[in-house]
């Protein structure tokens, strides 16, 4: 497992591909897994790696509270796609430290089959509990205007970056390009959000983070569903 060297373009490409259908390194909320990978990245990924850049900017917003995020930080090689070789060089040393942490109070150096089964059951129960939604969920339909810098901005890439933003309670809908003058067109895109999970401030923060393409974002329409 691993991402390779995250200080190289190849490593960042692996991270970008990994995050194409994920909001976080593990699970559905920011955790120590995100902190471990974030600290291995030397700076913001380039704009063409929109999934990695979206994730980087989002995790950066937790910088002051990263120590309180859930989970136990493991070595970098414990995260990422299984098909990529761990080149961090610290996997073996950190693995021993991880073995010393027993969430279920076992004194055995190696995890028994029973302990493994219990751990997997409890993780499944935890994920199931998080997946449950209330009977009535307040939702809103939002129409966003996303403006580029000029008429030379790649609007296809701009829309790809916007749609790369993923969050629990966010669903992207239809879109179109609307002329605003001087050959410039803005992206008008619809989305449906769960009010308790996604707000316009979060959308604006993540969309305008793609500063190579996006000049500004405005809410054109906001309707409760």
C-alpha positions as protocol buffer text, in pm:
chain_id: "A"
residue {
  index: 1
  type: UNK
  ca { x: 0 y: 0 z: 0 }
}
residue {
  index: 2
  type: UNK
  ca { x: 98 y: 362 z: -28 }
}
residue {
  index: 3
  type: UNK
  ca { x: 109 y: 659 z: -261 }
}
residue {
  index: 4
  type: UNK
  ca { x: 478 y: 647 z: -342 }
}
residue {
  index: 5
  type: UNK
  ca { x: 674 y: 969 z: -290 }
}
residue {
  index: 6
  type: UNK
  ca { x: 415 y: 1245 z: -244 }
}
residue {
  index: 7
  type: UNK
  ca { x: 679 y: 1508 z: -311 }
}
residue {
  index: 8
  type: UNK
  ca { x: 700 y: 1393 z: -673 }
}
residue {
  index: 9
  type: UNK
  ca { x: 450 y: 1444 z: -959 }
}
residue {
  index: 10
  type: UNK
  ca { x: 406 y: 1066 z: -983 }
}
residue {
  index: 11
  type: UNK
  ca { x: 308 y: 1038 z: -617 }
}
residue {
  index: 12
  type: UNK
  ca { x: 66 y: 1331 z: -643 }
}
residue {
  index: 13
  type: UNK
  ca { x: -92 y: 1170 z: -949 }
}
residue {
  index: 14
  type: UNK
  ca { x: -154 y: 850 z: -750 }
}
residue {
  index: 15
  type: UNK
  ca { x: -312 y: 1059 z: -473 }
}
residue {
  index: 16
  type: UNK
  ca { x: -530 y: 1244 z: -724 }
}
residue {
  index: 17
  type: UNK
  ca { x: -653 y: 920 z: -880 }
}
residue {
  index: 18
  type: UNK
  ca { x: -720 y: 771 z: -536 }
}
residue {
  index: 19
  type: UNK
  ca { x: -934 y: 1072 z: -435 }
}
residue {
  index: 20
  type: UNK
  ca { x: -1135 y: 1078 z: -759 }
}
residue {
  index: 21
  type: UNK
  ca { x: -1426 y: 903 z: -584 }
}
residue {
  index: 22
  type: UNK
  ca { x: -1338 y: 979 z: -222 }
}
residue {
  index: 23
  type: UNK
  ca { x: -1367 y: 1284 z: 4 }
}
residue {
  index: 24
  type: UNK
  ca { x: -1113 y: 1158 z: 257 }
}
residue {
  index: 25
  type: UNK
  ca { x: -823 y: 912 z: 279 }
}
residue {
  index: 26
  type: UNK
  ca { x: -1032 y: 685 z: 503 }
}
residue {
  index: 27
  type: UNK
  ca { x: -1402 y: 690 z: 591 }
}
residue {
  index: 28
  type: UNK
  ca { x: -1645 y: 979 z: 563 }
}
residue {
  index: 29
  type: UNK
  ca { x: -1496 y: 1240 z: 797 }
}
residue {
  index: 30
  type: UNK
  ca { x: -1153 y: 1403 z: 835 }
}
residue {
  index: 31
  type: UNK
  ca { x: -922 y: 1183 z: 1043 }
}
residue {
  index: 32
  type: UNK
  ca { x: -561 y: 1124 z: 1137 }
}
residue {
  index: 33
  type: UNK
  ca { x: -524 y: 937 z: 807 }
}
residue {
  index: 34
  type: UNK
  ca { x: -577 y: 1269 z: 625 }
}
residue {
  index: 35
  type: UNK
  ca { x: -332 y: 1443 z: 860 }
}
residue {
  index: 36
  type: UNK
  ca { x: -62 y: 1181 z: 792 }
}
residue {
  index: 37
  type: UNK
  ca { x: -94 y: 1213 z: 414 }
}
residue {
  index: 38
  type: UNK
  ca { x: -134 y: 1594 z: 427 }
}
residue {
  index: 39
  type: UNK
  ca { x: 194 y: 1628 z: 618 }
}
residue {
  index: 40
  type: UNK
  ca { x: 371 y: 1419 z: 354 }
}
residue {
  index: 41
  type: UNK
  ca { x: 268 y: 1660 z: 76 }
}
residue {
  index: 42
  type: UNK
  ca { x: 511 y: 1949 z: 38 }
}
residue {
  index: 43
  type: UNK
  ca { x: 248 y: 2200 z: -77 }
}
residue {
  index: 44
  type: UNK
  ca { x: -75 y: 2247 z: -276 }
}
residue {
  index: 45
  type: UNK
  ca { x: -98 y: 2007 z: -572 }
}
residue {
  index: 46
  type: UNK
  ca { x: -111 y: 2170 z: -918 }
}
residue {
  index: 47
  type: UNK
  ca { x: -451 y: 2282 z: -1047 }
}
residue {
  index: 48
  type: UNK
  ca { x: -476 y: 2002 z: -1304 }
}
residue {
  index: 49
  type: UNK
  ca { x: -483 y: 1750 z: -1016 }
}
residue {
  index: 50
  type: UNK
  ca { x: -821 y: 1885 z: -907 }
}
residue {
  index: 51
  type: UNK
  ca { x: -917 y: 1596 z: -677 }
}
residue {
  index: 52
  type: UNK
  ca { x: -593 y: 1618 z: -481 }
}
residue {
  index: 53
  type: UNK
  ca { x: -609 y: 1999 z: -469 }
}
residue {
  index: 54
  type: UNK
  ca { x: -970 y: 1994 z: -346 }
}
residue {
  index: 55
  type: UNK
  ca { x: -876 y: 1749 z: -70 }
}
residue {
  index: 56
  type: UNK
  ca { x: -560 y: 1944 z: 23 }
}
residue {
  index: 57
  type: UNK
  ca { x: -748 y: 2274 z: 63 }
}
residue {
  index: 58
  type: UNK
  ca { x: -1022 y: 2106 z: 265 }
}
residue {
  index: 59
  type: UNK
  ca { x: -782 y: 1934 z: 508 }
}
residue {
  index: 60
  type: UNK
  ca { x: -577 y: 2254 z: 537 }
}
residue {
  index: 61
  type: UNK
  ca { x: -885 y: 2423 z: 685 }
}
residue {
  index: 62
  type: UNK
  ca { x: -855 y: 2182 z: 982 }
}
residue {
  index: 63
  type: UNK
  ca { x: -494 y: 2283 z: 1053 }
}
residue {
  index: 64
  type: UNK
  ca { x: -567 y: 2427 z: 1400 }
}
residue {
  index: 65
  type: UNK
  ca { x: -768 y: 2125 z: 1510 }
}
residue {
  index: 66
  type: UNK
  ca { x: -583 y: 1843 z: 1338 }
}
residue {
  index: 67
  type: UNK
  ca { x: -463 y: 1699 z: 1669 }
}
residue {
  index: 68
  type: UNK
  ca { x: -825 y: 1645 z: 1775 }
}
residue {
  index: 69
  type: UNK
  ca { x: -933 y: 1464 z: 1458 }
}
residue {
  index: 70
  type: UNK
  ca { x: -1038 y: 1101 z: 1517 }
}
residue {
  index: 71
  type: UNK
  ca { x: -826 y: 794 z: 1456 }
}
residue {
  index: 72
  type: UNK
  ca { x: -467 y: 693 z: 1518 }
}
residue {
  index: 73
  type: UNK
  ca { x: -200 y: 823 z: 1284 }
}
residue {
  index: 74
  type: UNK
  ca { x: -14 y: 539 z: 1112 }
}
residue {
  index: 75
  type: UNK
  ca { x: 283 y: 533 z: 880 }
}
residue {
  index: 76
  type: UNK
  ca { x: 222 y: 674 z: 534 }
}
residue {
  index: 77
  type: UNK
  ca { x: 261 y: 333 z: 375 }
}
residue {
  index: 78
  type: UNK
  ca { x: -52 y: 210 z: 556 }
}
residue {
  index: 79
  type: UNK
  ca { x: -274 y: 433 z: 340 }
}
residue {
  index: 80
  type: UNK
  ca { x: -357 y: 449 z: -27 }
}
residue {
  index: 81
  type: UNK
  ca { x: -415 y: 196 z: -306 }
}
residue {
  index: 82
  type: UNK
  ca { x: -297 y: -158 z: -241 }
}
residue {
  index: 83
  type: UNK
  ca { x: -137 y: -179 z: -585 }
}
residue {
  index: 84
  type: UNK
  ca { x: 121 y: 91 z: -511 }
}
residue {
  index: 85
  type: UNK
  ca { x: 447 y: -2 z: -338 }
}
residue {
  index: 86
  type: UNK
  ca { x: 526 y: 173 z: -11 }
}
residue {
  index: 87
  type: UNK
  ca { x: 845 y: 373 z: -78 }
}
residue {
  index: 88
  type: UNK
  ca { x: 841 y: 579 z: 238 }
}
residue {
  index: 89
  type: UNK
  ca { x: 1097 y: 353 z: 407 }
}
residue {
  index: 90
  type: UNK
  ca { x: 924 y: 388 z: 741 }
}
residue {
  index: 91
  type: UNK
  ca { x: 661 y: 121 z: 705 }
}
residue {
  index: 92
  type: UNK
  ca { x: 851 y: -150 z: 895 }
}
residue {
  index: 93
  type: UNK
  ca { x: 949 y: 67 z: 1190 }
}
residue {
  index: 94
  type: UNK
  ca { x: 603 y: 219 z: 1228 }
}
residue {
  index: 95
  type: UNK
  ca { x: 434 y: -116 z: 1189 }
}
residue {
  index: 96
  type: UNK
  ca { x: 589 y: -230 z: 1516 }
}
residue {
  index: 97
  type: UNK
  ca { x: 451 y: 78 z: 1690 }
}
residue {
  index: 98
  type: UNK
  ca { x: 107 y: 7 z: 1545 }
}
residue {
  index: 99
  type: UNK
  ca { x: 122 y: -349 z: 1675 }
}
residue {
  index: 100
  type: UNK
  ca { x: 160 y: -212 z: 2028 }
}
residue {
  index: 101
  type: UNK
  ca { x: -179 y: -39 z: 2003 }
}
residue {
  index: 102
  type: UNK
  ca { x: -459 y: -281 z: 2083 }
}
residue {
  index: 103
  type: UNK
  ca { x: -802 y: -119 z: 2066 }
}
residue {
  index: 104
  type: UNK
  ca { x: -968 y: -415 z: 2233 }
}
residue {
  index: 105
  type: UNK
  ca { x: -735 y: -476 z: 2527 }
}
residue {
  index: 106
  type: UNK
  ca { x: -560 y: -789 z: 2397 }
}
residue {
  index: 107
  type: UNK
  ca { x: -208 y: -861 z: 2525 }
}
residue {
  index: 108
  type: UNK
  ca { x: -117 y: -1085 z: 2232 }
}
residue {
  index: 109
  type: UNK
  ca { x: 155 y: -950 z: 2006 }
}
residue {
  index: 110
  type: UNK
  ca { x: -24 y: -1082 z: 1700 }
}
residue {
  index: 111
  type: UNK
  ca { x: -391 y: -1016 z: 1643 }
}
residue {
  index: 112
  type: UNK
  ca { x: -592 y: -1333 z: 1687 }
}
residue {
  index: 113
  type: UNK
  ca { x: -866 y: -1434 z: 1447 }
}
residue {
  index: 114
  type: UNK
  ca { x: -1125 y: -1363 z: 1715 }
}
residue {
  index: 115
  type: UNK
  ca { x: -988 y: -1014 z: 1783 }
}
residue {
  index: 116
  type: UNK
  ca { x: -977 y: -945 z: 1412 }
}
residue {
  index: 117
  type: UNK
  ca { x: -1339 y: -1058 z: 1372 }
}
residue {
  index: 118
  type: UNK
  ca { x: -1452 y: -841 z: 1665 }
}
residue {
  index: 119
  type: UNK
  ca { x: -1267 y: -540 z: 1529 }
}
residue {
  index: 120
  type: UNK
  ca { x: -1422 y: -579 z: 1184 }
}
residue {
  index: 121
  type: UNK
  ca { x: -1769 y: -624 z: 1335 }
}
residue {
  index: 122
  type: UNK
  ca { x: -1735 y: -310 z: 1543 }
}
residue {
  index: 123
  type: UNK
  ca { x: -1605 y: -111 z: 1247 }
}
residue {
  index: 124
  type: UNK
  ca { x: -1899 y: -235 z: 1039 }
}
residue {
  index: 125
  type: UNK
  ca { x: -2142 y: -135 z: 1314 }
}
residue {
  index: 126
  type: UNK
  ca { x: -1981 y: 208 z: 1335 }
}
residue {
  index: 127
  type: UNK
  ca { x: -2002 y: 263 z: 959 }
}
residue {
  index: 128
  type: UNK
  ca { x: -2362 y: 141 z: 958 }
}
residue {
  index: 129
  type: UNK
  ca { x: -2455 y: 383 z: 1235 }
}
residue {
  index: 130
  type: UNK
  ca { x: -2301 y: 672 z: 1045 }
}
residue {
  index: 131
  type: UNK
  ca { x: -2482 y: 573 z: 728 }
}
residue {
  index: 132
  type: UNK
  ca { x: -2825 y: 593 z: 889 }
}
residue {
  index: 133
  type: UNK
  ca { x: -3012 y: 908 z: 800 }
}
residue {
  index: 134
  type: UNK
  ca { x: -3296 y: 1076 z: 991 }
}
residue {
  index: 135
  type: UNK
  ca { x: -3650 y: 1014 z: 872 }
}
residue {
  index: 136
  type: UNK
  ca { x: -3686 y: 1374 z: 752 }
}
residue {
  index: 137
  type: UNK
  ca { x: -3385 y: 1540 z: 593 }
}
residue {
  index: 138
  type: UNK
  ca { x: -3395 y: 1914 z: 519 }
}
residue {
  index: 139
  type: UNK
  ca { x: -3263 y: 1976 z: 167 }
}
residue {
  index: 140
  type: UNK
  ca { x: -3210 y: 2278 z: -54 }
}
residue {
  index: 141
  type: UNK
  ca { x: -3168 y: 2329 z: -426 }
}
residue {
  index: 142
  type: UNK
  ca { x: -2892 y: 2579 z: -506 }
}
residue {
  index: 143
  type: UNK
  ca { x: -2804 y: 2741 z: -838 }
}
residue {
  index: 144
  type: UNK
  ca { x: -2444 y: 2864 z: -846 }
}
residue {
  index: 145
  type: UNK
  ca { x: -2276 y: 3111 z: -1080 }
}
residue {
  index: 146
  type: UNK
  ca { x: -1905 y: 3034 z: -1115 }
}
residue {
  index: 147
  type: UNK
  ca { x: -1711 y: 3304 z: -1300 }
}
residue {
  index: 148
  type: UNK
  ca { x: -1375 y: 3251 z: -1475 }
}
residue {
  index: 149
  type: UNK
  ca { x: -1094 y: 3502 z: -1501 }
}
residue {
  index: 150
  type: UNK
  ca { x: -1128 y: 3569 z: -1873 }
}
residue {
  index: 151
  type: UNK
  ca { x: -1239 y: 3431 z: -2209 }
}
residue {
  index: 152
  type: UNK
  ca { x: -928 y: 3210 z: -2230 }
}
residue {
  index: 153
  type: UNK
  ca { x: -1014 y: 3007 z: -1920 }
}
residue {
  index: 154
  type: UNK
  ca { x: -1075 y: 2638 z: -1998 }
}
residue {
  index: 155
  type: UNK
  ca { x: -1443 y: 2612 z: -1895 }
}
residue {
  index: 156
  type: UNK
  ca { x: -1445 y: 2233 z: -1937 }
}
residue {
  index: 157
  type: UNK
  ca { x: -1163 y: 2202 z: -1685 }
}
residue {
  index: 158
  type: UNK
  ca { x: -1332 y: 2456 z: -1458 }
}
residue {
  index: 159
  type: UNK
  ca { x: -1651 y: 2249 z: -1448 }
}
residue {
  index: 160
  type: UNK
  ca { x: -1448 y: 1931 z: -1389 }
}
residue {
  index: 161
  type: UNK
  ca { x: -1286 y: 2095 z: -1087 }
}
residue {
  index: 162
  type: UNK
  ca { x: -1621 y: 2207 z: -947 }
}
residue {
  index: 163
  type: UNK
  ca { x: -1775 y: 1862 z: -988 }
}
residue {
  index: 164
  type: UNK
  ca { x: -1470 y: 1705 z: -823 }
}
residue {
  index: 165
  type: UNK
  ca { x: -1589 y: 1852 z: -492 }
}
residue {
  index: 166
  type: UNK
  ca { x: -1758 y: 1568 z: -308 }
}
residue {
  index: 167
  type: UNK
  ca { x: -1923 y: 1562 z: 32 }
}
residue {
  index: 168
  type: UNK
  ca { x: -2184 y: 1363 z: 216 }
}
residue {
  index: 169
  type: UNK
  ca { x: -2512 y: 1541 z: 142 }
}
residue {
  index: 170
  type: UNK
  ca { x: -2400 y: 1704 z: -186 }
}
residue {
  index: 171
  type: UNK
  ca { x: -2532 y: 1603 z: -530 }
}
residue {
  index: 172
  type: UNK
  ca { x: -2437 y: 1792 z: -847 }
}
residue {
  index: 173
  type: UNK
  ca { x: -2701 y: 1842 z: -1116 }
}
residue {
  index: 174
  type: UNK
  ca { x: -2727 y: 2002 z: -1457 }
}
residue {
  index: 175
  type: UNK
  ca { x: -2509 y: 2287 z: -1579 }
}
residue {
  index: 176
  type: UNK
  ca { x: -2473 y: 2530 z: -1867 }
}
residue {
  index: 177
  type: UNK
  ca { x: -2248 y: 2811 z: -1985 }
}
residue {
  index: 178
  type: UNK
  ca { x: -2406 y: 3158 z: -1979 }
}
residue {
  index: 179
  type: UNK
  ca { x: -2253 y: 3456 z: -2169 }
}
residue {
  index: 180
  type: UNK
  ca { x: -2164 y: 3753 z: -1947 }
}
residue {
  index: 181
  type: UNK
  ca { x: -1999 y: 3979 z: -2208 }
}
residue {
  index: 182
  type: UNK
  ca { x: -1672 y: 4035 z: -2393 }
}
residue {
  index: 183
  type: UNK
  ca { x: -1666 y: 3671 z: -2499 }
}
residue {
  index: 184
  type: UNK
  ca { x: -1661 y: 3552 z: -2137 }
}
residue {
  index: 185
  type: UNK
  ca { x: -1901 y: 3282 z: -2020 }
}
residue {
  index: 186
  type: UNK
  ca { x: -1981 y: 3179 z: -1664 }
}
residue {
  index: 187
  type: UNK
  ca { x: -2066 y: 2830 z: -1545 }
}
residue {
  index: 188
  type: UNK
  ca { x: -2417 y: 2799 z: -1403 }
}
residue {
  index: 189
  type: UNK
  ca { x: -2451 y: 2473 z: -1214 }
}
residue {
  index: 190
  type: UNK
  ca { x: -2726 y: 2320 z: -1001 }
}
residue {
  index: 191
  type: UNK
  ca { x: -2677 y: 2117 z: -685 }
}
residue {
  index: 192
  type: UNK
  ca { x: -2891 y: 1967 z: -410 }
}
residue {
  index: 193
  type: UNK
  ca { x: -2756 y: 1973 z: -54 }
}
residue {
  index: 194
  type: UNK
  ca { x: -2858 y: 1843 z: 285 }
}
residue {
  index: 195
  type: UNK
  ca { x: -2878 y: 2157 z: 497 }
}
residue {
  index: 196
  type: UNK
  ca { x: -2719 y: 2003 z: 807 }
}
residue {
  index: 197
  type: UNK
  ca { x: -2416 y: 1880 z: 613 }
}
residue {
  index: 198
  type: UNK
  ca { x: -2337 y: 2125 z: 332 }
}
residue {
  index: 199
  type: UNK
  ca { x: -2358 y: 2506 z: 328 }
}
residue {
  index: 200
  type: UNK
  ca { x: -2288 y: 2776 z: 71 }
}
residue {
  index: 201
  type: UNK
  ca { x: -1983 y: 2893 z: 269 }
}
residue {
  index: 202
  type: UNK
  ca { x: -1823 y: 2550 z: 233 }
}
residue {
  index: 203
  type: UNK
  ca { x: -1905 y: 2540 z: -140 }
}
residue {
  index: 204
  type: UNK
  ca { x: -1761 y: 2886 z: -197 }
}
residue {
  index: 205
  type: UNK
  ca { x: -1443 y: 2804 z: -5 }
}
residue {
  index: 206
  type: UNK
  ca { x: -1377 y: 2486 z: -200 }
}
residue {
  index: 207
  type: UNK
  ca { x: -1479 y: 2620 z: -543 }
}
residue {
  index: 208
  type: UNK
  ca { x: -1272 y: 2942 z: -519 }
}
residue {
  index: 209
  type: UNK
  ca { x: -974 y: 2732 z: -406 }
}
residue {
  index: 210
  type: UNK
  ca { x: -935 y: 2642 z: -776 }
}
residue {
  index: 211
  type: UNK
  ca { x: -788 y: 2987 z: -824 }
}
residue {
  index: 212
  type: UNK
  ca { x: -624 y: 2909 z: -1157 }
}
residue {
  index: 213
  type: UNK
  ca { x: -970 y: 2883 z: -1311 }
}
residue {
  index: 214
  type: UNK
  ca { x: -1221 y: 3050 z: -1077 }
}
residue {
  index: 215
  type: UNK
  ca { x: -1246 y: 3423 z: -1015 }
}
residue {
  index: 216
  type: UNK
  ca { x: -1558 y: 3414 z: -795 }
}
residue {
  index: 217
  type: UNK
  ca { x: -1873 y: 3223 z: -702 }
}
residue {
  index: 218
  type: UNK
  ca { x: -2221 y: 3360 z: -638 }
}
residue {
  index: 219
  type: UNK
  ca { x: -2549 y: 3200 z: -531 }
}
residue {
  index: 220
  type: UNK
  ca { x: -2796 y: 3272 z: -813 }
}
residue {
  index: 221
  type: UNK
  ca { x: -3092 y: 3092 z: -652 }
}
residue {
  index: 222
  type: UNK
  ca { x: -3158 y: 2910 z: -324 }
}
residue {
  index: 223
  type: UNK
  ca { x: -3477 y: 2710 z: -267 }
}
residue {
  index: 224
  type: UNK
  ca { x: -3582 y: 2477 z: 12 }
}
residue {
  index: 225
  type: UNK
  ca { x: -3703 y: 2138 z: -105 }
}
